[in-house]
Amino acid sequence: MAAQRTQTLVLIGHGMVGHRLLEALAERGALADPAVPGAPGWQVTVLAEEDVPAYDRVHLSSVFTGTDPDRLGLSTPEFLSGHGIDLRLGDPAEHIDPAARTVTTTSGAVVPYDALVLATGSYPFVPPIPGADAPGCFTYRTLYDADALTRYAEQARTGVVIGGGLLGLEAAGALRTLGLATHVVEFAPRLMPLQVDDGGAAALRATIESMGVAVHTGVGAAEVETDADGKACLLKLSNGERLPADVVVFSAGVRPRDRLAREAGLAVGDRGGVAVDERCRTTDPYVYAIGECAQTSDGRVYGLVAPGYQMAEAVADQLAGSGAAVFTGADTSTRLKLLGADVASFGDPFADGRDGGPQATEIVFSDGREGVYKKLLLGPEGQLLGGILVGDAEAYGSLKPHAGRRLPGPPEVFLLPAGAAGAEPPGADALPDDAVVCSCHNVTKGAVAGAIAEHGLTDIGGVKRCTKAGTGCGGCVNTLQAVLDAAGVERSHGLCEHFPELTRPEIYELIRTEHIRSYTELMERYGSGGTGTGTGTGTVAGGGGGGGTGASGNARAGVNAGVGCAVCKPVVANVLGTLAPELGLRHVLDGEQAALQDSNDLFLANLQKDGTYSVVPRVPGGEITAEQLIVIGEVARDHGLYRKITGGQRIDLFGARKEELPDIWRRLIAAGFESGQAYGKSLRTVKSCVGSRFCRFGQGDSVQLAIDLELRYRGLRAPHKIKGGVSGCLRECAEARGKDIGVIATAGGWNLYVCGNGGTGPRHADLLASDLSAAGLFALIDRFLMYYVRTGERLERTSAWLERLGGGTAHLREVLIEDSLGICAELEAQMDRHVAAYRDEWQAVLDDPVALARFEPHVAGVEFLEPGRGRAAVLADGTEAALFRDGDGEVYAVGNRDPFSGADAIADGIMGSRDGVPVVASPMHKQEFDLRTGACLDDPAVTLPVLPVPTARP
């Protein structure tokens, strides 16, 4: 049906699928050149109901976290004008006359067509219950819906979402982001009944409820009750229960928008949807239908964007003349994050042999503690029929392309935690070339591999640009990286773009052996981006001497303040903290070191999801006095903090604002506490049982040994956190073999176990030495820890470090016991210097007025900004801004609210650069934002508002 002359195509609807049709036509050269009258091709008129061009509905919920709606736009004026596309916003089609081949719009305009495409989408189903149209009741489909809901929620306190499917849980996330107490009501007996089974739904429910969202399943909505003003106030359920509901969001499914087709006499499905054949043609050969309004040749109506894109491709092929592409069905696999929970399903997740399908064998892994549920379904010949992943969907990219094929390895390697199955999942080389790796854009592994070879691609960004793979839901990104790896594309072994040739151990050795005392000096001598950004020899004045911890204590602080990133700055800060006794440095917040620290180390407290901080005093060995317990209780009461006794035998306090931290710590230090350093990559706790003090089986004083270990190694910064445990006998009540350092008492002394780990990749510690004396034990632990500190990679736990080193425990014995490298005495001496130099970090802050100033909630003016470090400020109109100053004095102002978490925390992020662009990394989850434009470099649909920079005071 290729146009040999200029012909008119009318597209009804300008949503994601409709716009994809326009792009596909442009890619095929099927659109008429507007500069050449009468040129062959299609002249397109688009009739759109909404008053804005096509936008990304998949990421609609991001507007609730601060994304400018314009950032969701899919179209540009240049694209439309360059292809002569007549986009008529706010003037939808009202009537189709197939005989005359015309469309009449609501404004009365009559538009003729040679071909017509219906892309009208769907509308939300609202159950016919009393009160469903009351003020406070909403649907959730459009930007208008999101805006109306946001404005109404400003005066609301509670919200209920009717529907626990994909859109319902997204809506629940939106209500939660808006600050409403949120309920989800699902008529089915479980959440997401079309995507997950009972086990997956249980794991999902536990995760969602842990975030404060109440879930009600197996019950329906009966009535929206209203108050005296006629506004929604309660939702009555079918079981008689009433839920407070200032806001009610209906998300109970959608229905195809097929009215125009029905009235025009076109065939529709029994349950709705414009009936089309495999080429997406309706019963009128001049009319096509795509997306959610179409019932396809397999009898289904697809509610996902990926099948809609494939339909658009099929119609574009018809209109361009090739007619090669057809649509006979689609993969409905999906992966998304709902209320913080990773959820994915692929293939047929409910294959059970009914309806003539293959009988399935289930393979299930479930960890209720971590909220993880994984299930694979295998057919009689071992082929992968489908699967469900909840809580941990990392294997989605590896599994989905194998649907319908035999897995290239044992199923358990795809389900069990890393290393637990004794093997790693096969790589991308096990995928056939025709395996679809990106369902959103129907891109095969072969297409990706071909683009890598043809264009010399070296990274994910290049693959996205050339193939569109990874630009939809993003669930295939890990698989794309695997294809790059399989193609022989080498990943940089360096730390980041600023130190592309150096690993953490190499940086550690350079700083140690060359006595480098600052990030600036390291960048100027060995970094990429340091040359020319500053002057001088690289020695930081006052870096470890008598200067304060603010900018005034370091004349050169921030020479490279605009350089670096959230990867290399904390790594260098960590190494400088470890080597402080060797380098003559005093405190982790002295001089420019403050600009390097992650928010946890900057405020000496753990940042929580709402932007508040935790307070964790050290309780060595779990031993605490009655007076100290009373003080903790009084502090918690006076500051309204949540209290939690942890598995590490400490009492954690949660919910402190950063400006409260100094006062809280003054009281705790006065009671004999010191920082527990739960915020740092350092020793956390040494857990113990009661040992021989009370236990009738105890063979050693495990409590005292745990206290001695914790006090010796406190403050030691390492590649990752370190945990210890001491058990008084082989009954192992302290679970020492699940720790980085585990000690167990025996009749002959102490056994030392190392490199254990709990969490998602549990590993039993290995026995390093037996029947040690206390002195021998401490000497060996000194060596072990300092060797780990020297050679560990960034964020590498001791368990992973041991596996990477090669040689296992035998290698450690050679180095640490037999002294094969001749460094044992040096390692012990270095630890002795660390112990001698230890000073409680919170006490040091309380003694320093400059350091205390950082805990003020807002900075008084831009003139008080430290180079490379952000501060929150209140602008004249009351807006809270995050202000940053780079090393050249340039000041940036953006909104302080993190759009992903809703916490007011952007000012506490690390300032740096990415590909030459000044950025700040959110302290919440490390997404980076361009400080000039506010754009999120990791998610183009999200942005920060750019604000006016306040003027400095005279």
Short mmCIF file of N, CA and C in Angstrom, two decimals, residues 169 172 176 182-184 191 201-216 338-342 367-372 390-391 608-610 642 644:
data_model
loop_
_atom_site.label_atom_id
_atom_site.label_comp_id
_atom_site.label_asym_id
_atom_site.label_seq_id
_atom_site.Cartn_x
_atom_site.Cartn_y
_atom_site.Cartn_z
N LEU A 169 -0.78 -0.69 41.82
CA LEU A 169 0.36 -0.54 42.71
C LEU A 169 1.18 0.70 42.36
N ALA A 172 -0.69 3.39 44.02
CA ALA A 172 -0.43 3.36 45.46
C ALA A 172 0.91 4.03 45.77
N ARG A 176 1.47 7.33 48.16
CA ARG A 176 2.47 7.31 49.22
C ARG A 176 3.46 8.44 49.05
N THR A 182 -1.88 5.05 52.86
CA THR A 182 -2.37 4.41 51.64
C THR A 182 -2.86 2.99 51.88
N HIS A 183 -3.99 2.66 51.24
CA HIS A 183 -4.55 1.31 51.24
C HIS A 183 -4.69 0.85 49.80
N VAL A 184 -4.55 -0.46 49.59
CA VAL A 184 -4.80 -1.07 48.29
C VAL A 184 -5.87 -2.14 48.47
N LEU A 191 -2.38 -10.00 45.16
CA LEU A 191 -1.94 -8.87 44.35
C LEU A 191 -1.44 -9.35 42.98
N ALA A 201 2.97 -13.36 45.11
CA ALA A 201 2.12 -12.32 45.67
C ALA A 201 2.36 -12.15 47.16
N ALA A 202 2.62 -13.26 47.86
CA ALA A 202 2.89 -13.18 49.31
C ALA A 202 4.18 -12.40 49.56
N ALA A 203 5.22 -12.66 48.78
CA ALA A 203 6.48 -11.92 48.94
C ALA A 203 6.29 -10.46 48.61
N LEU A 204 5.54 -10.18 47.54
CA LEU A 204 5.27 -8.79 47.16
C LEU A 204 4.48 -8.07 48.24
N ARG A 205 3.47 -8.75 48.76
CA ARG A 205 2.64 -8.14 49.79
C ARG A 205 3.47 -7.80 51.03
N ALA A 206 4.34 -8.71 51.43
CA ALA A 206 5.16 -8.46 52.62
C ALA A 206 6.04 -7.23 52.42
N THR A 207 6.60 -7.09 51.23
CA THR A 207 7.45 -5.92 50.96
C THR A 207 6.63 -4.64 50.99
N ILE A 208 5.47 -4.66 50.35
CA ILE A 208 4.64 -3.46 50.29
C ILE A 208 4.13 -3.07 51.67
N GLU A 209 3.71 -4.05 52.45
CA GLU A 209 3.22 -3.75 53.79
C GLU A 209 4.33 -3.24 54.70
N SER A 210 5.57 -3.70 54.45
CA SER A 210 6.69 -3.20 55.25
C SER A 210 6.95 -1.72 55.00
N MET A 211 6.42 -1.19 53.90
CA MET A 211 6.58 0.22 53.57
C MET A 211 5.40 1.05 54.05
N GLY A 212 4.52 0.43 54.83
CA GLY A 212 3.42 1.17 55.43
C GLY A 212 2.15 1.23 54.61
N VAL A 213 2.08 0.47 53.51
CA VAL A 213 0.86 0.43 52.69
C VAL A 213 0.01 -0.75 53.14
N ALA A 214 -1.24 -0.49 53.49
CA ALA A 214 -2.14 -1.55 53.93
C ALA A 214 -2.74 -2.24 52.71
N VAL A 215 -2.76 -3.56 52.73
CA VAL A 215 -3.25 -4.34 51.60
C VAL A 215 -4.48 -5.14 52.02
N HIS A 216 -5.55 -5.08 51.20
CA HIS A 216 -6.79 -5.81 51.46
C HIS A 216 -7.10 -6.62 50.20
N LEU A 338 7.83 -1.90 41.78
CA LEU A 338 6.58 -1.41 42.34
C LEU A 338 6.75 -1.21 43.83
N LEU A 339 6.62 0.04 44.26
CA LEU A 339 6.76 0.36 45.67
C LEU A 339 8.05 -0.22 46.25
N GLY A 340 9.12 -0.13 45.46
CA GLY A 340 10.42 -0.60 45.92
C GLY A 340 10.68 -2.07 45.72
N ALA A 341 9.69 -2.83 45.23
CA ALA A 341 9.86 -4.27 45.06
C ALA A 341 10.11 -4.58 43.59
N ASP A 342 11.15 -5.35 43.31
CA ASP A 342 11.43 -5.82 41.96
C ASP A 342 10.46 -6.95 41.62
N ASP A 367 12.79 -16.99 49.98
CA ASP A 367 13.45 -16.52 51.19
C ASP A 367 12.56 -15.45 51.81
N GLY A 368 11.73 -15.87 52.76
CA GLY A 368 10.79 -14.97 53.38
C GLY A 368 11.44 -13.83 54.13
N ARG A 369 12.65 -14.05 54.63
CA ARG A 369 13.34 -12.99 55.38
C ARG A 369 13.68 -11.81 54.48
N GLU A 370 14.05 -12.11 53.25
CA GLU A 370 14.47 -11.06 52.32
C GLU A 370 13.35 -10.66 51.36
N GLY A 371 12.18 -11.27 51.47
CA GLY A 371 11.09 -10.95 50.57
C GLY A 371 11.37 -11.38 49.14
N VAL A 372 12.03 -12.53 48.97
CA VAL A 372 12.43 -13.01 47.65
C VAL A 372 11.66 -14.28 47.32
N VAL A 390 10.22 -12.24 42.20
CA VAL A 390 9.77 -11.16 43.09
C VAL A 390 10.86 -10.90 44.11
N GLY A 391 11.20 -9.64 44.31
CA GLY A 391 12.18 -9.26 45.32
C GLY A 391 13.59 -9.24 44.81
N GLN A 608 18.49 7.69 56.17
CA GLN A 608 17.35 6.80 56.02
C GLN A 608 16.48 7.24 54.85
N LYS A 609 15.48 6.44 54.50
CA LYS A 609 14.74 6.67 53.26
C LYS A 609 13.94 7.97 53.25
N ASP A 610 13.63 8.53 54.42
CA ASP A 610 12.86 9.76 54.47
C ASP A 610 13.73 10.99 54.65
N TYR A 642 12.55 6.46 66.89
CA TYR A 642 12.18 5.05 66.90
C TYR A 642 13.33 4.23 67.47
N LYS A 644 15.25 0.44 68.19
CA LYS A 644 15.34 -0.92 67.65
C LYS A 644 16.56 -1.61 68.24
#
